[in-house]
Amino acid sequence: PSAGVRPAPDTTIDIDANRRLLNRYRFVLHESMRILAGWLPQVATFELKCEMGRSLWENALHVNALYLRLREIQSPAFQKPSDPALVTLMSELLHAPDEFALALGLFRVVTPSLIEALATHETATFPNSDLPSVHAIKHALLDLRAQLERMEPLLEMAEKAGKIRPAARALEKYISELLSSAGGVSGSKERRQHPPIAPACRIEFRAPREAARDERFTNRAADLEPMPGEDNYHDHTVEEFERYSTEMLAAETVALVMFSITKMPWEFEFDAARHLFDEVRHCLMGYEWMRGHGLDPFQSPQYLHIFKWRSQFPPVMQYCMLTMGNEVHAFPYRHRRVEAHQKSGDQLSEQFVRYDIADETQHVRFGNRWLPELLNHVGEKRPLKKYIEDVLKVWEAEYRTGKLTINVE
């Protein structure tokens, strides 16, 4: 055997079983992305919200790695699993009664089973012939195990604080029973003979129209006020990074778009997952800066009405407002801020803004790439240029003036 490649095990996974198993793993990771996207805006606990955003992006990386492998050994690459019990497992996970029930079901039930299946697969498949699969699995295991390491302290803290209610435990038990009915993520374990009955705590999921924050955030409904003049470097910079700390609103909008728009090409979901987590990182960048300057980001105004305002529009319009409105129009200001930070010798602030510019440039590219396909996907008849012009008229009239019209259902 070549250096670094172990001998084949006595009993190996044949290529037909390999296809089926890789598709099961892909399905679980892929569905978890949509579940996390749907839930992200209504998760109140800040640290849990951030971890869910990161897990969504990491899972997208591994769905993509499995996509690249699966398209080499089956067509189409993505196929609905033939096991209805696995499909039921992931569809029911969406209908959790609260954020901690979702976290328990995903991170204490489903993800550990996925890790077990991947670890078994890594050593049971052909080590040389199927090395591309082994490579993808090794990298997925690194991230999935790290997800559990990051998530477990959050769940333990919630337990100590009494935030994990009996309903969450009931949902966790239900998901565990559904997993047993599917024979685990691999499908190879002994199966529960009778499907479980959904508990009374199950709540039919509805896409959120309002963003949630935990009790540490005390200023949730403030209006955007004019920032201090850019000639007042200190005060303006404080406000600049306080605004960064509220960019979770953008992540929540991308999440709602991801959840609401289905049957787009995989590449759109992949780009949207990155876009979403970039906005989580920008929010955390604001937190890091504020804490480094002795400020409490939890006291920052949250402007939650902006998410509520955007969410009342069709998902494609929300995406257009974000990419062609907020992000396109931010560049002149961001470049002025880089220059101001350079002149002041503030290297940290300069680097933060330059990374933000790099990310926002990519987001505008995403918008330019996907808006034409999105308009075609939803049957929009207006030409792209006219559609963007019409959307930006609303954005200019309401968002930029702060006169947000929110229709109460």
Short mmCIF file of C-alpha atoms in Angstrom, two decimals:
data_model
loop_
_atom_site.label_atom_id
_atom_site.label_comp_id
_atom_site.label_asym_id
_atom_site.label_seq_id
_atom_site.Cartn_x
_atom_site.Cartn_y
_atom_site.Cartn_z
CA PRO A 1 0.00 0.00 0.00
CA SER A 2 1.08 3.60 -0.57
CA ALA A 3 2.47 5.58 2.33
CA GLY A 4 -0.22 6.83 4.71
CA VAL A 5 -3.00 4.59 3.36
CA ARG A 6 -4.16 1.85 5.72
CA PRO A 7 -5.03 -1.64 4.44
CA ALA A 8 -8.65 -2.33 3.56
CA PRO A 9 -10.68 -3.77 6.46
CA ASP A 10 -11.87 -7.35 6.26
CA THR A 11 -15.46 -6.16 5.83
CA THR A 12 -15.80 -3.03 3.71
CA ILE A 13 -18.67 -0.79 2.65
CA ASP A 14 -19.36 -1.48 -1.03
CA ILE A 15 -20.00 1.38 -3.43
CA ASP A 16 -23.79 0.97 -3.42
CA ALA A 17 -23.93 1.12 0.36
CA ASN A 18 -21.47 4.01 0.22
CA ARG A 19 -23.79 6.05 -1.97
CA ARG A 20 -26.75 5.37 0.29
CA LEU A 21 -24.87 6.21 3.49
CA LEU A 22 -23.19 9.35 2.18
CA ASN A 23 -26.58 10.56 1.01
CA ARG A 24 -28.06 9.92 4.47
CA TYR A 25 -25.29 11.98 6.09
CA ARG A 26 -25.73 14.70 3.49
CA PHE A 27 -29.49 14.75 4.07
CA VAL A 28 -29.13 15.13 7.84
CA LEU A 29 -26.61 17.96 7.49
CA HIS A 30 -28.61 19.62 4.72
CA GLU A 31 -31.89 19.53 6.61
CA SER A 32 -30.17 20.81 9.73
CA MET A 33 -29.13 23.89 7.77
CA ARG A 34 -32.72 24.73 6.88
CA ILE A 35 -33.91 24.05 10.44
CA LEU A 36 -31.22 26.29 11.92
CA ALA A 37 -31.98 29.00 9.36
CA GLY A 38 -35.66 28.94 10.19
CA TRP A 39 -35.02 29.09 13.91
CA LEU A 40 -32.15 31.60 14.00
CA PRO A 41 -34.22 34.82 14.25
CA GLN A 42 -36.38 33.54 17.10
CA VAL A 43 -33.55 32.11 19.19
CA ALA A 44 -33.23 34.61 22.03
CA THR A 45 -30.08 33.46 23.85
CA PHE A 46 -27.26 35.36 22.18
CA GLU A 47 -24.52 32.75 22.53
CA LEU A 48 -26.87 30.01 21.30
CA LYS A 49 -27.87 32.15 18.32
CA CYS A 50 -24.21 32.67 17.39
CA GLU A 51 -23.38 28.98 17.72
CA MET A 52 -26.37 28.00 15.60
CA GLY A 53 -25.23 30.43 12.91
CA ARG A 54 -21.72 28.95 12.98
CA SER A 55 -23.02 25.37 12.94
CA LEU A 56 -25.21 26.19 9.94
CA TRP A 57 -22.20 27.48 7.99
CA GLU A 58 -19.97 24.56 9.01
CA ASN A 59 -22.68 22.08 8.05
CA ALA A 60 -22.92 23.80 4.66
CA LEU A 61 -19.20 23.20 4.13
CA HIS A 62 -19.71 19.50 4.76
CA VAL A 63 -22.84 19.25 2.63
CA ASN A 64 -20.77 20.79 -0.14
CA ALA A 65 -17.94 18.30 0.36
CA LEU A 66 -20.44 15.43 0.22
CA TYR A 67 -22.10 17.01 -2.83
CA LEU A 68 -18.75 17.05 -4.65
CA ARG A 69 -18.23 13.39 -3.74
CA LEU A 70 -21.78 12.19 -4.40
CA ARG A 71 -21.92 13.70 -7.87
CA GLU A 72 -18.97 11.46 -8.75
CA ILE A 73 -20.75 8.26 -7.74
CA GLN A 74 -24.47 8.95 -8.31
CA SER A 75 -26.75 11.15 -10.38
CA PRO A 76 -28.33 13.37 -9.27
CA ALA A 77 -25.95 14.07 -6.42
CA PHE A 78 -28.74 14.99 -4.00
CA GLN A 79 -31.47 12.39 -3.62
CA LYS A 80 -34.23 12.11 -1.07
CA PRO A 81 -33.39 9.15 1.19
CA SER A 82 -35.47 6.06 0.55
CA ASP A 83 -35.95 5.67 4.31
CA PRO A 84 -39.12 7.54 5.38
CA ALA A 85 -38.14 7.22 9.05
CA LEU A 86 -35.03 9.36 8.46
CA VAL A 87 -37.09 11.93 6.58
CA THR A 88 -39.60 12.04 9.44
CA LEU A 89 -36.83 12.47 11.99
CA MET A 90 -35.51 15.63 10.36
CA SER A 91 -38.90 17.06 9.48
CA GLU A 92 -40.12 16.67 13.08
CA LEU A 93 -37.02 18.31 14.56
CA LEU A 94 -38.20 21.61 13.09
CA HIS A 95 -41.32 21.62 15.29
CA ALA A 96 -39.60 22.12 18.63
CA PRO A 97 -41.43 24.04 21.36
CA ASP A 98 -38.49 26.36 22.08
CA GLU A 99 -34.85 27.02 21.28
CA PHE A 100 -33.48 24.71 23.96
CA ALA A 101 -35.68 21.85 22.82
CA LEU A 102 -34.24 22.31 19.33
CA ALA A 103 -30.69 22.41 20.70
CA LEU A 104 -31.24 19.25 22.76
CA GLY A 105 -32.75 17.39 19.81
CA LEU A 106 -30.04 18.41 17.37
CA PHE A 107 -26.88 18.54 19.48
CA ARG A 108 -27.58 15.81 22.04
CA VAL A 109 -29.45 13.35 19.83
CA VAL A 110 -28.97 13.77 16.08
CA THR A 111 -25.42 15.08 15.87
CA PRO A 112 -23.91 12.42 18.19
CA SER A 113 -25.54 9.73 16.03
CA LEU A 114 -24.16 11.38 12.91
CA ILE A 115 -20.68 11.48 14.46
CA GLU A 116 -20.91 7.79 15.34
CA ALA A 117 -21.99 6.90 11.80
CA LEU A 118 -19.23 8.97 10.19
CA ALA A 119 -16.54 7.56 12.49
CA THR A 120 -17.62 4.02 11.64
CA HIS A 121 -17.76 4.80 7.93
CA GLU A 122 -14.29 6.35 7.94
CA THR A 123 -12.66 3.05 8.89
CA ALA A 124 -15.11 0.70 7.15
CA THR A 125 -14.87 2.00 3.60
CA PHE A 126 -12.07 1.25 1.14
CA PRO A 127 -9.18 3.44 2.37
CA ASN A 128 -7.66 4.06 -1.05
CA SER A 129 -10.48 3.58 -3.55
CA ASP A 130 -12.81 5.73 -1.48
CA LEU A 131 -10.25 8.19 -0.10
CA PRO A 132 -12.30 11.21 -1.31
CA SER A 133 -15.11 10.10 1.01
CA VAL A 134 -12.68 9.50 3.87
CA HIS A 135 -11.25 12.99 3.40
CA ALA A 136 -14.71 14.58 3.57
CA ILE A 137 -15.67 12.51 6.61
CA LYS A 138 -12.49 13.35 8.55
CA HIS A 139 -13.10 17.07 8.14
CA ALA A 140 -16.78 16.77 9.04
CA LEU A 141 -15.89 14.91 12.22
CA LEU A 142 -13.53 17.68 13.31
CA ASP A 143 -16.24 20.31 13.06
CA LEU A 144 -19.11 18.23 14.41
CA ARG A 145 -17.17 17.20 17.50
CA ALA A 146 -16.16 20.82 18.05
CA GLN A 147 -19.81 21.87 17.73
CA LEU A 148 -20.71 19.58 20.61
CA GLU A 149 -17.80 20.87 22.69
CA ARG A 150 -19.01 24.45 22.20
CA MET A 151 -22.69 23.69 22.62
CA GLU A 152 -22.54 21.52 25.75
CA PRO A 153 -21.51 24.35 28.14
CA LEU A 154 -24.38 26.47 26.82
CA LEU A 155 -26.85 23.67 27.49
CA GLU A 156 -25.39 23.05 30.95
CA MET A 157 -25.73 26.76 31.77
CA ALA A 158 -29.34 26.72 30.57
CA GLU A 159 -30.03 23.68 32.74
CA LYS A 160 -28.57 25.37 35.83
CA ALA A 161 -30.61 28.50 35.10
CA GLY A 162 -33.81 26.44 34.89
CA LYS A 163 -34.37 27.35 31.24
CA ILE A 164 -34.76 23.78 30.00
CA ARG A 165 -38.40 23.03 30.65
CA PRO A 166 -40.19 19.66 30.67
CA ALA A 167 -41.40 20.38 27.14
CA ALA A 168 -37.81 20.49 25.92
CA ARG A 169 -37.09 17.15 27.59
CA ALA A 170 -40.19 15.66 26.00
CA LEU A 171 -39.09 16.83 22.57
CA GLU A 172 -35.59 15.43 23.15
CA LYS A 173 -37.12 12.05 24.04
CA TYR A 174 -39.37 12.15 20.96
CA ILE A 175 -36.45 12.90 18.65
CA SER A 176 -34.46 10.09 20.27
CA GLU A 177 -37.34 7.70 19.59
CA LEU A 178 -37.61 8.89 15.98
CA LEU A 179 -33.86 8.35 15.60
CA SER A 180 -34.30 4.81 16.90
CA SER A 181 -37.09 4.24 14.38
CA ALA A 182 -34.62 5.22 11.65
CA GLY A 183 -31.93 2.86 12.94
CA GLY A 184 -29.73 5.82 13.81
CA VAL A 185 -28.33 8.18 11.20
CA SER A 186 -26.61 5.22 9.51
CA GLY A 187 -29.83 3.18 9.46
CA SER A 188 -27.85 0.15 10.59
CA LYS A 189 -28.92 -0.05 14.22
CA GLU A 190 -31.84 -2.06 15.55
CA ARG A 191 -35.02 -0.17 14.80
CA ARG A 192 -37.86 0.68 17.13
CA GLN A 193 -40.83 -1.37 15.96
CA HIS A 194 -43.62 1.17 16.47
CA PRO A 195 -43.29 4.83 15.51
CA PRO A 196 -43.50 7.19 18.48
CA ILE A 197 -46.43 9.49 19.08
CA ALA A 198 -45.66 13.19 18.91
CA PRO A 199 -45.75 14.80 22.36
CA ALA A 200 -48.23 17.51 23.23
CA CYS A 201 -45.36 20.03 23.37
CA ARG A 202 -44.79 19.78 19.61
CA ILE A 203 -45.54 23.17 18.02
CA GLU A 204 -46.05 23.47 14.28
CA PHE A 205 -43.24 25.71 13.07
CA ARG A 206 -44.00 29.05 11.47
CA ALA A 207 -41.30 31.24 9.96
CA PRO A 208 -40.62 34.08 12.43
CA ARG A 209 -41.57 37.65 11.62
CA GLU A 210 -39.87 39.13 14.66
CA ALA A 211 -36.33 38.72 15.95
CA ALA A 212 -35.78 37.64 19.57
CA ARG A 213 -33.19 38.78 22.12
CA ASP A 214 -32.60 37.53 25.64
CA GLU A 215 -33.22 39.44 28.86
CA ARG A 216 -29.77 41.06 28.87
CA PHE A 217 -30.82 43.27 25.97
CA THR A 218 -32.79 46.12 27.48
CA ASN A 219 -33.01 48.55 24.54
CA ARG A 220 -34.78 46.61 21.79
CA ALA A 221 -37.02 49.07 19.97
CA ALA A 222 -34.87 52.17 19.51
CA ASP A 223 -35.01 54.16 16.29
CA LEU A 224 -31.84 54.75 14.32
CA GLU A 225 -30.50 58.14 15.31
CA PRO A 226 -27.98 60.22 13.32
CA MET A 227 -24.43 59.23 14.15
CA PRO A 228 -21.95 61.76 15.56
CA GLY A 229 -20.09 63.56 12.79
CA GLU A 230 -17.12 61.75 11.27
CA ASP A 231 -14.93 64.68 12.31
CA ASN A 232 -15.57 63.59 15.93
CA TYR A 233 -13.39 60.51 15.60
CA HIS A 234 -13.86 59.04 19.07
CA ASP A 235 -17.64 59.32 19.37
CA HIS A 236 -18.24 58.33 15.78
CA THR A 237 -16.05 55.23 16.12
CA VAL A 238 -17.90 54.15 19.26
CA GLU A 239 -21.18 54.43 17.36
CA GLU A 240 -19.66 52.73 14.31
CA PHE A 241 -18.80 49.58 16.25
CA GLU A 242 -22.01 49.68 18.25
CA ARG A 243 -23.78 49.49 14.89
CA TYR A 244 -21.59 46.52 13.95
CA SER A 245 -22.79 44.79 17.12
CA THR A 246 -26.35 44.87 15.73
CA GLU A 247 -25.54 43.16 12.42
CA MET A 248 -27.21 40.01 13.71
CA LEU A 249 -30.26 41.64 12.08
CA ALA A 250 -28.70 41.03 8.67
CA ALA A 251 -27.88 37.41 9.56
CA GLU A 252 -31.48 36.92 10.63
CA THR A 253 -32.77 38.30 7.33
CA VAL A 254 -30.50 35.99 5.32
CA ALA A 255 -31.69 33.11 7.53
CA LEU A 256 -35.33 33.91 6.80
CA VAL A 257 -34.57 34.09 3.07
CA MET A 258 -32.75 30.73 3.21
CA PHE A 259 -35.65 29.08 4.99
CA SER A 260 -38.35 30.61 2.81
CA ILE A 261 -36.89 30.03 -0.65
CA THR A 262 -36.71 26.36 -1.53
CA LYS A 263 -35.64 24.39 -4.61
CA MET A 264 -32.92 26.81 -5.64
CA PRO A 265 -29.58 25.36 -6.80
CA TRP A 266 -27.38 24.07 -4.00
CA GLU A 267 -24.81 26.78 -4.74
CA PHE A 268 -27.31 29.45 -3.66
CA GLU A 269 -27.78 27.77 -0.29
CA PHE A 270 -24.02 27.43 0.06
CA ASP A 271 -23.44 31.14 -0.65
CA ALA A 272 -26.32 32.16 1.62
CA ALA A 273 -24.89 30.09 4.48
CA ARG A 274 -21.60 31.94 4.18
CA HIS A 275 -23.40 35.29 3.91
CA LEU A 276 -25.37 34.50 7.07
CA PHE A 277 -22.34 33.56 9.12
CA ASP A 278 -20.37 36.56 7.86
CA GLU A 279 -23.04 38.77 9.42
CA VAL A 280 -22.81 36.81 12.68
CA ARG A 281 -19.05 37.42 12.65
CA HIS A 282 -19.56 41.13 12.00
CA CYS A 283 -21.88 41.27 15.00
CA LEU A 284 -19.25 39.52 17.13
CA MET A 285 -16.64 41.91 15.78
CA GLY A 286 -18.69 44.74 17.25
CA TYR A 287 -18.92 42.88 20.58
CA GLU A 288 -15.17 42.31 20.64
CA TRP A 289 -14.43 45.97 19.91
CA MET A 290 -16.90 47.28 22.47
CA ARG A 291 -15.71 44.97 25.24
CA GLY A 292 -12.13 45.90 24.44
CA HIS A 293 -13.09 49.54 25.02
CA GLY A 294 -14.93 48.93 28.30
CA LEU A 295 -18.43 49.06 26.79
CA ASP A 296 -21.32 46.63 27.26
CA PRO A 297 -22.73 45.50 23.91
CA PHE A 298 -25.85 44.16 25.60
CA GLN A 299 -26.83 47.76 26.31
CA SER A 300 -26.69 48.65 22.62
CA PRO A 301 -29.95 49.53 20.85
CA GLN A 302 -31.11 46.50 18.87
CA TYR A 303 -33.40 48.08 16.22
CA LEU A 304 -35.49 44.91 16.07
CA HIS A 305 -38.20 46.70 14.13
CA ILE A 306 -35.86 46.63 11.10
CA PHE A 307 -36.11 42.84 10.90
CA LYS A 308 -39.86 43.04 11.41
CA TRP A 309 -40.10 45.63 8.63
CA ARG A 310 -37.99 43.62 6.17
CA SER A 311 -39.73 40.34 6.97
CA GLN A 312 -43.10 41.61 5.73
CA PHE A 313 -41.76 41.74 2.15
CA PRO A 314 -41.34 38.73 -0.15
CA PRO A 315 -38.06 36.87 0.50
CA VAL A 316 -36.49 37.88 -2.83
CA MET A 317 -37.24 41.52 -2.07
CA GLN A 318 -35.62 41.16 1.35
CA TYR A 319 -32.51 39.72 -0.30
CA CYS A 320 -32.45 42.52 -2.85
CA MET A 321 -32.80 45.20 -0.15
CA LEU A 322 -29.92 43.70 1.80
CA THR A 323 -27.48 43.12 -1.06
CA MET A 324 -28.35 45.94 -3.47
CA GLY A 325 -29.42 48.39 -0.76
CA ASN A 326 -27.54 48.11 2.52
CA GLU A 327 -24.40 46.48 1.18
CA VAL A 328 -23.86 48.25 -2.14
CA HIS A 329 -24.36 51.66 -0.56
CA ALA A 330 -22.03 51.05 2.40
CA PHE A 331 -18.73 51.06 0.50
CA PRO A 332 -17.99 54.82 0.31
CA TYR A 333 -18.53 55.15 4.05
CA ARG A 334 -16.48 52.03 4.87
CA HIS A 335 -13.54 53.28 2.81
CA ARG A 336 -13.66 56.65 4.59
CA ARG A 337 -13.58 54.82 7.90
CA VAL A 338 -10.51 52.81 6.89
CA GLU A 339 -8.74 56.08 6.08
CA ALA A 340 -9.85 57.65 9.37
CA HIS A 341 -8.62 54.67 11.38
CA GLN A 342 -5.30 54.71 9.54
CA LYS A 343 -4.84 58.42 10.29
CA SER A 344 -5.61 57.86 13.96
CA GLY A 345 -3.22 54.89 14.20
CA ASP A 346 -6.08 52.60 15.23
CA GLN A 347 -4.92 49.38 13.58
CA LEU A 348 -7.57 47.14 15.18
CA SER A 349 -10.48 49.24 13.92
CA GLU A 350 -8.87 49.54 10.50
CA GLN A 351 -8.43 45.77 10.19
CA PHE A 352 -11.97 45.07 11.33
CA VAL A 353 -13.43 47.41 8.72
CA ARG A 354 -11.20 46.06 5.95
CA TYR A 355 -12.34 42.52 6.68
CA ASP A 356 -15.92 43.77 6.63
CA ILE A 357 -15.34 45.37 3.22
CA ALA A 358 -13.99 42.08 1.88
CA ASP A 359 -17.07 40.22 3.11
CA GLU A 360 -19.54 42.82 1.86
CA THR A 361 -17.89 42.80 -1.57
CA GLN A 362 -18.55 39.07 -1.69
CA HIS A 363 -22.16 39.59 -0.61
CA VAL A 364 -22.77 42.03 -3.44
CA ARG A 365 -21.33 39.44 -5.80
CA PHE A 366 -23.80 36.95 -4.36
CA GLY A 367 -26.62 39.38 -5.00
CA ASN A 368 -25.54 40.01 -8.57
CA ARG A 369 -25.19 36.30 -9.20
CA TRP A 370 -28.41 35.10 -7.62
CA LEU A 371 -30.98 37.85 -8.08
CA PRO A 372 -31.58 37.00 -11.76
CA GLU A 373 -32.14 33.34 -10.87
CA LEU A 374 -34.29 34.21 -7.88
CA LEU A 375 -36.55 36.44 -9.98
CA ASN A 376 -36.93 33.67 -12.52
CA HIS A 377 -37.53 31.17 -9.71
CA VAL A 378 -40.49 33.13 -8.31
CA GLY A 379 -41.88 34.10 -11.71
CA GLU A 380 -41.12 37.82 -11.47
CA LYS A 381 -41.88 39.45 -14.85
CA ARG A 382 -40.06 42.75 -14.41
CA PRO A 383 -36.57 42.96 -15.91
CA LEU A 384 -33.79 42.75 -13.32
CA LYS A 385 -32.83 46.43 -13.59
CA LYS A 386 -36.44 47.57 -13.18
CA TYR A 387 -37.00 45.22 -10.25
CA ILE A 388 -33.92 46.51 -8.40
CA GLU A 389 -34.94 50.11 -9.09
CA ASP A 390 -38.42 49.48 -7.68
CA VAL A 391 -37.07 47.74 -4.58
CA LEU A 392 -34.53 50.49 -3.94
CA LYS A 393 -37.30 53.12 -4.09
CA VAL A 394 -38.94 51.40 -1.13
CA TRP A 395 -35.58 51.01 0.61
CA GLU A 396 -34.72 54.68 0.09
CA ALA A 397 -38.15 55.93 1.15
CA GLU A 398 -38.41 53.83 4.28
CA TYR A 399 -35.12 52.33 5.45
CA ARG A 400 -32.86 55.28 4.77
CA THR A 401 -35.33 57.77 6.21
CA GLY A 402 -36.19 55.59 9.20
CA LYS A 403 -39.90 55.88 8.37
CA LEU A 404 -40.61 52.17 8.40
CA THR A 405 -44.14 51.14 7.54
CA ILE A 406 -45.01 47.89 9.32
CA ASN A 407 -48.27 46.25 8.40
CA VAL A 408 -49.88 44.62 11.41
CA GLU A 409 -51.43 41.25 10.55
#
